[in-house]
Coordinates of C-alpha atoms (C1' of nucleotides) in Angstrom, one line a residue:
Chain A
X1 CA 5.5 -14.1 45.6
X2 CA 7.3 -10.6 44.5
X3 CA 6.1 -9.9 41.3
X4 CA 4.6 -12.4 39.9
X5 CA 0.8 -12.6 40.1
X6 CA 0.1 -11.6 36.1
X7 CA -0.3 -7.7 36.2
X8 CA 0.0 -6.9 33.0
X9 CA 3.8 -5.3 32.9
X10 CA 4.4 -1.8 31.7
X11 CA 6.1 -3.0 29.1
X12 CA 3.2 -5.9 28.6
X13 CA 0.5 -3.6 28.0
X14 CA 2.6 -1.2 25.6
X15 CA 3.0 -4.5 23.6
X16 CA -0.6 -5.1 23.5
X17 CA -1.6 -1.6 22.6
X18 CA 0.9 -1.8 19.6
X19 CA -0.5 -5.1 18.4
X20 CA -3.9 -4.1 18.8
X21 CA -3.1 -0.9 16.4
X22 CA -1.7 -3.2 14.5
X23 CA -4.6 -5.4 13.8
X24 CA -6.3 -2.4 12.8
X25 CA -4.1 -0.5 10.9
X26 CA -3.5 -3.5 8.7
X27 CA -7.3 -3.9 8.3
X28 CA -7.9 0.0 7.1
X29 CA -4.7 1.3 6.6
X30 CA -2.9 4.2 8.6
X31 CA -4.9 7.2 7.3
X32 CA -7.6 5.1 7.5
X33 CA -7.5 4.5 11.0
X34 CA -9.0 6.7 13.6
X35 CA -7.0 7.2 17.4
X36 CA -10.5 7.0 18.4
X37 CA -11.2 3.3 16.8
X38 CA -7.7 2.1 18.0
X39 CA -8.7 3.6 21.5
X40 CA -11.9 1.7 21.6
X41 CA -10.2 -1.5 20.4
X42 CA -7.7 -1.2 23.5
X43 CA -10.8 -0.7 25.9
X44 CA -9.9 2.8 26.3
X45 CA -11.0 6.5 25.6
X46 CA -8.2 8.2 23.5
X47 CA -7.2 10.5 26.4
X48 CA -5.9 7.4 27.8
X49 CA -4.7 5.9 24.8
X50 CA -2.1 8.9 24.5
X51 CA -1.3 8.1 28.3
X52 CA 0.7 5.5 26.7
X53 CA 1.9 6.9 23.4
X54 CA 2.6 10.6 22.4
X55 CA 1.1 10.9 18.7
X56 CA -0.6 8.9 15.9
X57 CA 2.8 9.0 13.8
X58 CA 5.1 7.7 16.3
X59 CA 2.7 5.0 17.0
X60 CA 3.0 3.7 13.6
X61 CA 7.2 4.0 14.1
X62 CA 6.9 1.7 17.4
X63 CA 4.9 -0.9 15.5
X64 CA 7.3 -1.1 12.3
X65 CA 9.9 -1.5 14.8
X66 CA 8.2 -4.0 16.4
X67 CA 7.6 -5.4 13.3
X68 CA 10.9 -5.3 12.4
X69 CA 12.4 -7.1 15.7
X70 CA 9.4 -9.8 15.0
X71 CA 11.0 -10.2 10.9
X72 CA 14.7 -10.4 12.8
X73 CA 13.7 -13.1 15.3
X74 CA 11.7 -15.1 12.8
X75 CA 13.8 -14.5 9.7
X76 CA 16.9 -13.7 9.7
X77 CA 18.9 -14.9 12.5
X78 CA 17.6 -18.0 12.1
X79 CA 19.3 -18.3 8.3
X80 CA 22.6 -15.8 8.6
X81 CA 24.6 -18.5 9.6
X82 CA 24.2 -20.8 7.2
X83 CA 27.4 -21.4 5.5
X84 CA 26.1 -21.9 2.0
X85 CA 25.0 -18.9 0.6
X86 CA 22.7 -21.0 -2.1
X87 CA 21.3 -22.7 0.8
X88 CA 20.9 -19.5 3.3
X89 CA 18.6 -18.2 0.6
X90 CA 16.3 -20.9 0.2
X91 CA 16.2 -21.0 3.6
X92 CA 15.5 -17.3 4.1
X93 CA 12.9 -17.1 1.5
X94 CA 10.9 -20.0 3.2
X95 CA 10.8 -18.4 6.2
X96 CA 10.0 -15.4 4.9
X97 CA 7.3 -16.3 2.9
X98 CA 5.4 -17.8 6.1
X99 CA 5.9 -15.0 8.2
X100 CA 3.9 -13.3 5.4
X101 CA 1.2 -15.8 5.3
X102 CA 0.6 -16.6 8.5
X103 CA -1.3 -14.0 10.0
X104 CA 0.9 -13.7 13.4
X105 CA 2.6 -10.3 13.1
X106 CA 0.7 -7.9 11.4
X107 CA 3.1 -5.4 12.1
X108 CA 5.1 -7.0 9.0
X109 CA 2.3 -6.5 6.9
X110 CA 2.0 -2.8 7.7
X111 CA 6.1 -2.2 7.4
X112 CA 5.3 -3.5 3.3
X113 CA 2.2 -1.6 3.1
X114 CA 2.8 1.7 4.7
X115 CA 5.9 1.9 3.0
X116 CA 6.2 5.8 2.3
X117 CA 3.7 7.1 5.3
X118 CA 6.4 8.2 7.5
X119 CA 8.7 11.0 6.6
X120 CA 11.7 12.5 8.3
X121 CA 13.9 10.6 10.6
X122 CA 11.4 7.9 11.4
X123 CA 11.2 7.3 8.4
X124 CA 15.4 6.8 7.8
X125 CA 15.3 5.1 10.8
X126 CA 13.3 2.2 9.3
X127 CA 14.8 2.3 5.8
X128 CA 17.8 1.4 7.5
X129 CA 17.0 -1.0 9.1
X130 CA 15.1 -2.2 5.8
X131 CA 18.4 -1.7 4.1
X132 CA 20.1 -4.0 6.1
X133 CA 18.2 -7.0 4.8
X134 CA 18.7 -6.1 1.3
X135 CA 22.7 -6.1 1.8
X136 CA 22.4 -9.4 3.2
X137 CA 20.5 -10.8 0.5
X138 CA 22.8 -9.1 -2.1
X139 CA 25.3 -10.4 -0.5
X140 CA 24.5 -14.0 -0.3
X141 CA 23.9 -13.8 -4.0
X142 CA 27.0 -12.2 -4.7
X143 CA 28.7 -15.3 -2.8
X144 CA 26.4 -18.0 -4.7
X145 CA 27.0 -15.9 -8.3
X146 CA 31.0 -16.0 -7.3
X147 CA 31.2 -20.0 -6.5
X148 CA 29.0 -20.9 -9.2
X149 CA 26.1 -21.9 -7.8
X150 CA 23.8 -19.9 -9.8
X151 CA 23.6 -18.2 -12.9
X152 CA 25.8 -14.6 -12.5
X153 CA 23.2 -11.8 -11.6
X154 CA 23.7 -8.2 -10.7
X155 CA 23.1 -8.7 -6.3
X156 CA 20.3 -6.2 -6.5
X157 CA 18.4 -7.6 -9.1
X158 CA 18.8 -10.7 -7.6
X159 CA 17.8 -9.4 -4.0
X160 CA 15.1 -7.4 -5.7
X161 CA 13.7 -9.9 -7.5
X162 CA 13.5 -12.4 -4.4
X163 CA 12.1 -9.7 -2.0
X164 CA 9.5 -8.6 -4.8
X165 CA 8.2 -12.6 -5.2
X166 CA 8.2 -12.9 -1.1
X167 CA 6.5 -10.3 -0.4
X168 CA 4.1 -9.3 -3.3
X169 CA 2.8 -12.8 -1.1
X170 CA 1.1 -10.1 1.0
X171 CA -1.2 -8.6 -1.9
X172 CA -2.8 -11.8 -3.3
X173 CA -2.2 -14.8 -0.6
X174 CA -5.9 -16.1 1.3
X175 CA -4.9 -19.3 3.7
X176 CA -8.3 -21.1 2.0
X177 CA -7.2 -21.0 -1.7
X178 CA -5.7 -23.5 -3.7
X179 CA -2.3 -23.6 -2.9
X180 CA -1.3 -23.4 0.9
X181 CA 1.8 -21.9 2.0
X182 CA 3.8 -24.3 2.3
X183 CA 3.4 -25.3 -1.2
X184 CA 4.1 -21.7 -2.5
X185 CA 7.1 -21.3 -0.5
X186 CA 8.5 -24.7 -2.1
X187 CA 7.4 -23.6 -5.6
X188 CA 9.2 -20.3 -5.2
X189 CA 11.9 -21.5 -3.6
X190 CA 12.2 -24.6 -6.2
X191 CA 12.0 -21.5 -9.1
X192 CA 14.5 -19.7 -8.1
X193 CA 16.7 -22.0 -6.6
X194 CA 16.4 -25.1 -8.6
X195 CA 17.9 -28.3 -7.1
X196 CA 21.5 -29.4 -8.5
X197 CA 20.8 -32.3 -10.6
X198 CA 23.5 -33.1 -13.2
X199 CA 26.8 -32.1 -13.0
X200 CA 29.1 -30.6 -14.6
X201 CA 27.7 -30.6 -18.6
X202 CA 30.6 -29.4 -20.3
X203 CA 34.2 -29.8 -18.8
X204 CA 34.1 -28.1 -16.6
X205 CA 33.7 -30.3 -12.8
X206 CA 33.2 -27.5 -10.2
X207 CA 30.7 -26.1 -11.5
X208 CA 27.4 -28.1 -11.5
X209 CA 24.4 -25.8 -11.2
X210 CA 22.2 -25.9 -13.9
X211 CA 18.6 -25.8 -14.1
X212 CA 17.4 -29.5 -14.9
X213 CA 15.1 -30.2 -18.0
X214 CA 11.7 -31.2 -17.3
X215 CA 10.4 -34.6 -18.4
X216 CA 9.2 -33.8 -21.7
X217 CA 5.5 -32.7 -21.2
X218 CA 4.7 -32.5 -17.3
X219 CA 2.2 -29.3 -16.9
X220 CA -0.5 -30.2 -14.9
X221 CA -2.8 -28.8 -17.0
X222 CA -4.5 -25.6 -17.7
X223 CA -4.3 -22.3 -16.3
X224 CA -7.9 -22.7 -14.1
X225 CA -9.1 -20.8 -10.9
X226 CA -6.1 -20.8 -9.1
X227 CA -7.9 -20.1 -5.9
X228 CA -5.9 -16.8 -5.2
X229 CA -6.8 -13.5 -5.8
X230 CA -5.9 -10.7 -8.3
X231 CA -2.1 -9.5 -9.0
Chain B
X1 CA -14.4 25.0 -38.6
X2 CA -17.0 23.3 -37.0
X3 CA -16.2 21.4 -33.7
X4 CA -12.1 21.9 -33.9
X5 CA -10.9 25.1 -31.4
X6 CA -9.0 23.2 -28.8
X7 CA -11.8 23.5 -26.4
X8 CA -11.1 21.1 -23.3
X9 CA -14.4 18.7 -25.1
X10 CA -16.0 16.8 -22.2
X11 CA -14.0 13.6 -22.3
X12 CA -10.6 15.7 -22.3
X13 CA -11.4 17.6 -18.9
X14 CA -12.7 14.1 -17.6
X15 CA -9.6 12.9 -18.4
X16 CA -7.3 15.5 -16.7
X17 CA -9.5 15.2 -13.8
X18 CA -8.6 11.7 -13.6
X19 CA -4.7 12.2 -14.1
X20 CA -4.6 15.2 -12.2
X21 CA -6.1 13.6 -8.6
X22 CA -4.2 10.3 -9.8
X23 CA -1.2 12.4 -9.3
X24 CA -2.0 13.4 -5.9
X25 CA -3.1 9.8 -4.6
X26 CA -0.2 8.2 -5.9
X27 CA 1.6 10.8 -3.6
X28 CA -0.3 10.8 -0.6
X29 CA -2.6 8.0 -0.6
X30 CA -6.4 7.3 -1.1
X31 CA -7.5 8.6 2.3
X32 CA -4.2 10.9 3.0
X33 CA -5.9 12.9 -0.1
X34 CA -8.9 15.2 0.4
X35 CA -11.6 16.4 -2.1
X36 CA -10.3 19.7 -1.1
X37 CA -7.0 19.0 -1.8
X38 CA -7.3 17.4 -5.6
X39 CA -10.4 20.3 -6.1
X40 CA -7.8 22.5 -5.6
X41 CA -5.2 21.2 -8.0
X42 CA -7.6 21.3 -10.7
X43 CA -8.3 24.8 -10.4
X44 CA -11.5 24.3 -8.9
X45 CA -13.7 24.6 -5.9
X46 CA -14.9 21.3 -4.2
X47 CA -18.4 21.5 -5.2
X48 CA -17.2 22.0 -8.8
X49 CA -15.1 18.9 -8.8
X50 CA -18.7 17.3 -7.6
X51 CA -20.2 18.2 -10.8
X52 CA -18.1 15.7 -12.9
X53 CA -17.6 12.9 -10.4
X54 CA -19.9 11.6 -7.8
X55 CA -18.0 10.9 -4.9
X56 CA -14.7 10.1 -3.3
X57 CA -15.0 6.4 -3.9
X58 CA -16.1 6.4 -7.5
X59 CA -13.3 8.6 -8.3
X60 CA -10.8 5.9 -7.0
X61 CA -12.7 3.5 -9.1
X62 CA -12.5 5.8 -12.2
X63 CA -8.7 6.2 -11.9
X64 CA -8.0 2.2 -11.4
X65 CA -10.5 1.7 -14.4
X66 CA -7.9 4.2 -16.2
X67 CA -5.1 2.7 -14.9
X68 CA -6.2 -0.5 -16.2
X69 CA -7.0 0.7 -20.0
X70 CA -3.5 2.3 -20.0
X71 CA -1.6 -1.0 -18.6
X72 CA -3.9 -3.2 -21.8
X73 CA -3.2 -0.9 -24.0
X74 CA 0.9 -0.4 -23.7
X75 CA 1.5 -4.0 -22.3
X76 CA -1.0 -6.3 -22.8
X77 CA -2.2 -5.9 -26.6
X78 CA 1.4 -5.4 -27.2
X79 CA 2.3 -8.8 -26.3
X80 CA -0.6 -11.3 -26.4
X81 CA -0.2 -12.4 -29.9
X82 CA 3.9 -13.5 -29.9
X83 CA 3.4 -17.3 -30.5
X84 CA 5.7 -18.2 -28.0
X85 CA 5.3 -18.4 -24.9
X86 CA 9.1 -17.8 -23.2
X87 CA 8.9 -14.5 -25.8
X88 CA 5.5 -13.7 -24.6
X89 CA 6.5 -13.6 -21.1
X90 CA 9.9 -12.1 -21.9
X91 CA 8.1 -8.8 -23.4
X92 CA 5.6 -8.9 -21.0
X93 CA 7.8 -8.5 -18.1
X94 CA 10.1 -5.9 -20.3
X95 CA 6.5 -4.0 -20.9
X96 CA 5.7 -3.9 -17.2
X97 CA 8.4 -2.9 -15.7
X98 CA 8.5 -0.1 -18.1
X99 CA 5.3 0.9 -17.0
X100 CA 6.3 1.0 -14.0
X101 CA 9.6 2.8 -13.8
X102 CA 8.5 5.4 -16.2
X103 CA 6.4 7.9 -14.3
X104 CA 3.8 7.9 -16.9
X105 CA 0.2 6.7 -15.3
X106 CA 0.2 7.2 -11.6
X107 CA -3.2 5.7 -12.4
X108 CA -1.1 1.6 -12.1
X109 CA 0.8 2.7 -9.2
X110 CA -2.7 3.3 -7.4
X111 CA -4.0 0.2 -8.7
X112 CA -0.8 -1.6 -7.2
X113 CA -0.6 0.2 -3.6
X114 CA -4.4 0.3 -2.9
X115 CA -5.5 -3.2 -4.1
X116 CA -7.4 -3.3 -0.1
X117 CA -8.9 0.3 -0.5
X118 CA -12.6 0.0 -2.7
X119 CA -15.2 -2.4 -1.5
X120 CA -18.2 -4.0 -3.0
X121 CA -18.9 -4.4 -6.4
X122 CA -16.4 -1.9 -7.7
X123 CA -13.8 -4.4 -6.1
X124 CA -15.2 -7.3 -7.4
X125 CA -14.9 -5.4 -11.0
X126 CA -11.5 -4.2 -10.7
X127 CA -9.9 -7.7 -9.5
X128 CA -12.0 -8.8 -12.0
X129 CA -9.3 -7.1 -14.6
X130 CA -6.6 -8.1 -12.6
X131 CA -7.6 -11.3 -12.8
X132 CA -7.2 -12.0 -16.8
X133 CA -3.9 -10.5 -16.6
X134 CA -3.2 -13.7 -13.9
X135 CA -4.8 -16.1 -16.5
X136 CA -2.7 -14.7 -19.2
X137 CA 0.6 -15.0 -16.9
X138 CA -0.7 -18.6 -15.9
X139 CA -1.4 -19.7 -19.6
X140 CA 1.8 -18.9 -20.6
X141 CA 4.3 -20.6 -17.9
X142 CA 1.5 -23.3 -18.6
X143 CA 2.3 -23.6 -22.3
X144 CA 5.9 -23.0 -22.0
X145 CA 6.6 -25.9 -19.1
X146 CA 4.6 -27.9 -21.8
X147 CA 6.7 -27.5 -24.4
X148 CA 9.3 -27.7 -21.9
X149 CA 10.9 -24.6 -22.7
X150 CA 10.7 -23.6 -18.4
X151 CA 11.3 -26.2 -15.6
X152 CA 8.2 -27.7 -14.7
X153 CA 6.2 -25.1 -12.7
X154 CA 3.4 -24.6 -11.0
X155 CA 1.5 -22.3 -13.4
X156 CA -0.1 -19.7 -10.4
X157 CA 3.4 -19.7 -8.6
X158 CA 4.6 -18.7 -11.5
X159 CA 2.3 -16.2 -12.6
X160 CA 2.2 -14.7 -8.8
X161 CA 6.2 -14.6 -9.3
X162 CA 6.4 -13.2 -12.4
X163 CA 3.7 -10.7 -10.9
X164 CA 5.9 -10.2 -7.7
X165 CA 9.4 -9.3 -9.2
X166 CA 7.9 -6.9 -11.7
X167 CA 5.4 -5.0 -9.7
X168 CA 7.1 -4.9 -5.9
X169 CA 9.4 -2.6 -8.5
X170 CA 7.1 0.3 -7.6
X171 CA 8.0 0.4 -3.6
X172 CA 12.0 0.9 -4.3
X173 CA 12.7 2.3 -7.8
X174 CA 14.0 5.7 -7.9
X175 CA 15.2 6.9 -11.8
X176 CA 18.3 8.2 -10.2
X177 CA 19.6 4.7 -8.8
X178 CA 22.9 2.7 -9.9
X179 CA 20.0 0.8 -12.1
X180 CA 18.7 2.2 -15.2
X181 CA 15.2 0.7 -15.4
X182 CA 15.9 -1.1 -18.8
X183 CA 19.2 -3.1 -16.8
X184 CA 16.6 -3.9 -14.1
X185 CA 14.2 -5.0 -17.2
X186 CA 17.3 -6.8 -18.9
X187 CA 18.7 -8.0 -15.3
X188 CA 15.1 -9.5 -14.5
X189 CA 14.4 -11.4 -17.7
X190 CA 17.5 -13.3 -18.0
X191 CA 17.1 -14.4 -14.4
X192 CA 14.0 -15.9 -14.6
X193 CA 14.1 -17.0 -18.7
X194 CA 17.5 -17.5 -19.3
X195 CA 18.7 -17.4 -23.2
X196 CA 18.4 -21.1 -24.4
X197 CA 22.4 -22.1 -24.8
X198 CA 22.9 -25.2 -25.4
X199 CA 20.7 -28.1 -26.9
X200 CA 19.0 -31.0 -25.2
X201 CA 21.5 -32.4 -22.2
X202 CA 21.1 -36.3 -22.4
X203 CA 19.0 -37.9 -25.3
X204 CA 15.4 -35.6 -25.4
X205 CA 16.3 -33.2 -28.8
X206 CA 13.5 -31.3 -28.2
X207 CA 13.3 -30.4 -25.0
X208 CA 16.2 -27.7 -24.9
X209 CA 15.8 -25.0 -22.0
X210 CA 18.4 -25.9 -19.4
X211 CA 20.3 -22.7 -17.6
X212 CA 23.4 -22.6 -18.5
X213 CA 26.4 -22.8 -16.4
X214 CA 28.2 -19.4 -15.8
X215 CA 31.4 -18.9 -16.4
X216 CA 33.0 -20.1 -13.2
X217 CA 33.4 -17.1 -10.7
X218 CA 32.1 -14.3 -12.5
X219 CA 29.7 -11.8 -9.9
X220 CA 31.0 -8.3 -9.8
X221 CA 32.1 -7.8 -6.7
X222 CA 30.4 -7.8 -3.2
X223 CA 27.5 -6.4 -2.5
X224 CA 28.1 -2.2 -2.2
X225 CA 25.6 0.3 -2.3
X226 CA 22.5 0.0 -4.7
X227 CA 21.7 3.1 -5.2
X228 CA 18.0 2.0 -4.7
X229 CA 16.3 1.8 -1.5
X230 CA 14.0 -0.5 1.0
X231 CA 12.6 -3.6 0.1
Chain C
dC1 C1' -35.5 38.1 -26.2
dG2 C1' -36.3 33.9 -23.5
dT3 C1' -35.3 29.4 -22.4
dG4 C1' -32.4 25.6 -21.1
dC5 C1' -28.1 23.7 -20.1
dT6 C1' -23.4 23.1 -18.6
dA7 C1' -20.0 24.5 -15.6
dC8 C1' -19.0 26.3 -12.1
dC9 C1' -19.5 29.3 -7.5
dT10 C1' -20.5 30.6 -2.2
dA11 C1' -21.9 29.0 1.9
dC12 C1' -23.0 25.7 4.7
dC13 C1' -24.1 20.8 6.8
dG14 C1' -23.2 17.3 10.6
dG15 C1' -19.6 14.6 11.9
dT16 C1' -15.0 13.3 12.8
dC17 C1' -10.2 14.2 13.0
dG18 C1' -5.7 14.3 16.1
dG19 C1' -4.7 16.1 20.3
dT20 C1' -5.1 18.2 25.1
dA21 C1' -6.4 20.4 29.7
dG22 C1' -7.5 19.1 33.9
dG23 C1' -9.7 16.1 37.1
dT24 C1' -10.4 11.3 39.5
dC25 C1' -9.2 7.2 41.8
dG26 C1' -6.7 3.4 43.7
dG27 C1' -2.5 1.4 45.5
dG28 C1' 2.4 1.7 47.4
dG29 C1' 5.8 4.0 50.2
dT30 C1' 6.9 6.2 54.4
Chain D
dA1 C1' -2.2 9.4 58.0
dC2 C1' -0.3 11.4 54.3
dC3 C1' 1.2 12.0 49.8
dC4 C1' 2.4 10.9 45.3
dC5 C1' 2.2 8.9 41.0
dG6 C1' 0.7 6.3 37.3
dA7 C1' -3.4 5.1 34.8
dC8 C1' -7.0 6.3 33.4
dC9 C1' -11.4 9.5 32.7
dT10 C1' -14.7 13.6 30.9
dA11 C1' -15.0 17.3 28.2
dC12 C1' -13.4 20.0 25.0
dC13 C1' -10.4 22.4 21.2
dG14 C1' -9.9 24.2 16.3
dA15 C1' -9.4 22.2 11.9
dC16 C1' -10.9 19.6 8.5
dC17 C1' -13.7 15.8 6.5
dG18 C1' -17.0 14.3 2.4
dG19 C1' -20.8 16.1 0.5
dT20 C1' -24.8 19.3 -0.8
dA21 C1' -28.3 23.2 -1.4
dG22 C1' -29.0 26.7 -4.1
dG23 C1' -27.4 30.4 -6.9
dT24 C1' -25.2 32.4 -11.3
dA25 C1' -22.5 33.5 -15.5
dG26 C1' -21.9 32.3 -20.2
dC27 C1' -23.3 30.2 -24.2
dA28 C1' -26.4 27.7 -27.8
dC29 C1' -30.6 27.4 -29.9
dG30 C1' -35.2 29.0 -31.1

DNA sequence: CGTGCTACCTACCGGTCGGTAGGTCGGGGT
DNA sequence: ACCCCGACCTACCGACCGGTAGGTAGCACG
């Protein structure tokens, strides 16, 4: 039976150590985390916490790249190949709006967060990477402004403006309030992204995209406890 | 000359207090910054910042409470009595994302990054402000669907939108980017309240906001570098 | 002149911070 | 049997944390 009898792996337990600081720095925040807390948390003193990792700083680096394999795998490689760019967004900004709200990964939550705690080269390093998501999304809105599909934006207001609506989620969002997620991600994505209903108004026949009128008065009703938080 | 000789009155040194370790927290964070630290950039010892404030916490509570007056006073009263509601919004969101470009009031930065940081009742009290600002986003996309001037919405998604476009603004504006922060103002309005074009599509007169159809292929050109930074 | 008050100061408190030196201990290789 | 190595441990480092006790200098008022 080689090596199979569930010994926690090397690589195993450096995954559980980083999820572990995880939960915790999302809860207090970096600063507001102690090596000693995240020591305890892992069932170990801190001497043999930093058996594992060299120093508080680069700790924090591992997760966010962690975090940012995690936002890969569940976001984007499951939407970059959709061939319609009006389409690839919607689908992107579902499935980023549930990896915000459900609680797996809260390595994602401290990449928003912690968003100028590292300096120097680790820092770069993640930018980059962060970068990389916002030229895909400027892209695809360059492509849907181009064919028509939605109203002609600058791509960086239009990426801005979808990442800000996505993942502001993080700040307010509490899985027992009124709305669930899956209602929020169809309301944002039905906001931005309204459903082609009519076509062509004028002569034109390509292109068809235009936000539909409601029926008349529809509102539900009030403002009311909308079973969120603050802003 | 009675009371007039430029003497730092009570309030005044408060006050500079206030902006002066709002400066420092909006650099380093709540926790990242010690008494020593924003004693020292008043000019002062630590047990002479004691004398004006009581401790750490309510000094973070004093700042948001700030920050809060400021953001009523320069976007808030500004706004709240346009009659309608598209307008209403439109300022609004032109207002905020003023107040946040400009540096002016670290104070609403530290209200945005650290909305996990106090506890208790000063918590309760501060999301208790944030809160009417939600009602008065969510009264307005309510009234405006109603007159059917917006698509039908969802008045908290829209609020919490609204909310996340203009205020995510603070984690990736820099002043020296491709974007001035009146085109991201500009840029960010007509996305999500398009100028009213033309009239009422099929036989409804009244109900007239429909987004109009761009100009076939228009979108600059591909996606290039934004001269801003992460999401 | 004395009293009272604000606005600070020096000096210090116990505790905790990130980090490390050096030892122990159990299992695998030879 | 031996050794080695990774995975931990105890014990400790100097620096710094938030906060305070108690003193004092300057000014206003009587």
């Amino acid at each position: 039976m080689t090596t199979s009898g569930r010994k926690p792996d090397e690589g195993e337990r450096y995954k559980a150590i980083l999820e572990t600081a995880a939960r915790l720095i999302c809860e207090r925040g970096y600063e507001g985390t102690s090596m000693q807390e995240i020591a305890a948390a892992c069932r170990m003193t801190k001497a043999g916490l930093y058996h594992h990792i060299q120093n508080k700083e680069q700790l924090l680096f591992a997760i966010m790249n962690y975090g940012m394999d995690l936002f890969e795998e569940q976001v984007l490689s499951r939407v970059q190949d959709i061939a319609d760019p009006v389409d690839r967004l919607r689908a992107c900004m579902r499935h980023n709006i549930l990896l915000v709200t459900r609680g797996w990964s809260k390595e994602v939550i401290i990449i928003l967060h912690e968003h100028a705690t590292l300096t120097g080269e680790a820092r770069a390093f993640i930018d980059n990477r962060k970068k990389r998501y916002v030229d895909f999304l400027e892209e695809a809105f360059s492509q849907a402004a181009q064919q028509g599909r939605i109203r002609p934006v600058d791509p960086t207001i239009g990426a801005f403006s979808f990442l800000g609506m996505v993942l502001w989620v993080y700040k307010w969002f509490k899985p027992d309030g009124r709305l669930t997620d899956e209602q929020i991600a169809d309301g944002m994505v039905d906001l931005l992204f309204p459903p082609i209903v009519a076509a062509a108004v004028d002569g034109q026949p390509g292109v068809s995209s235009l936000r539909v009128v409601p029926r008349a008065a529809s509102g539900s009703g009030t403002s009311s406890g909308s079973g969120t938080e603050e802003p």
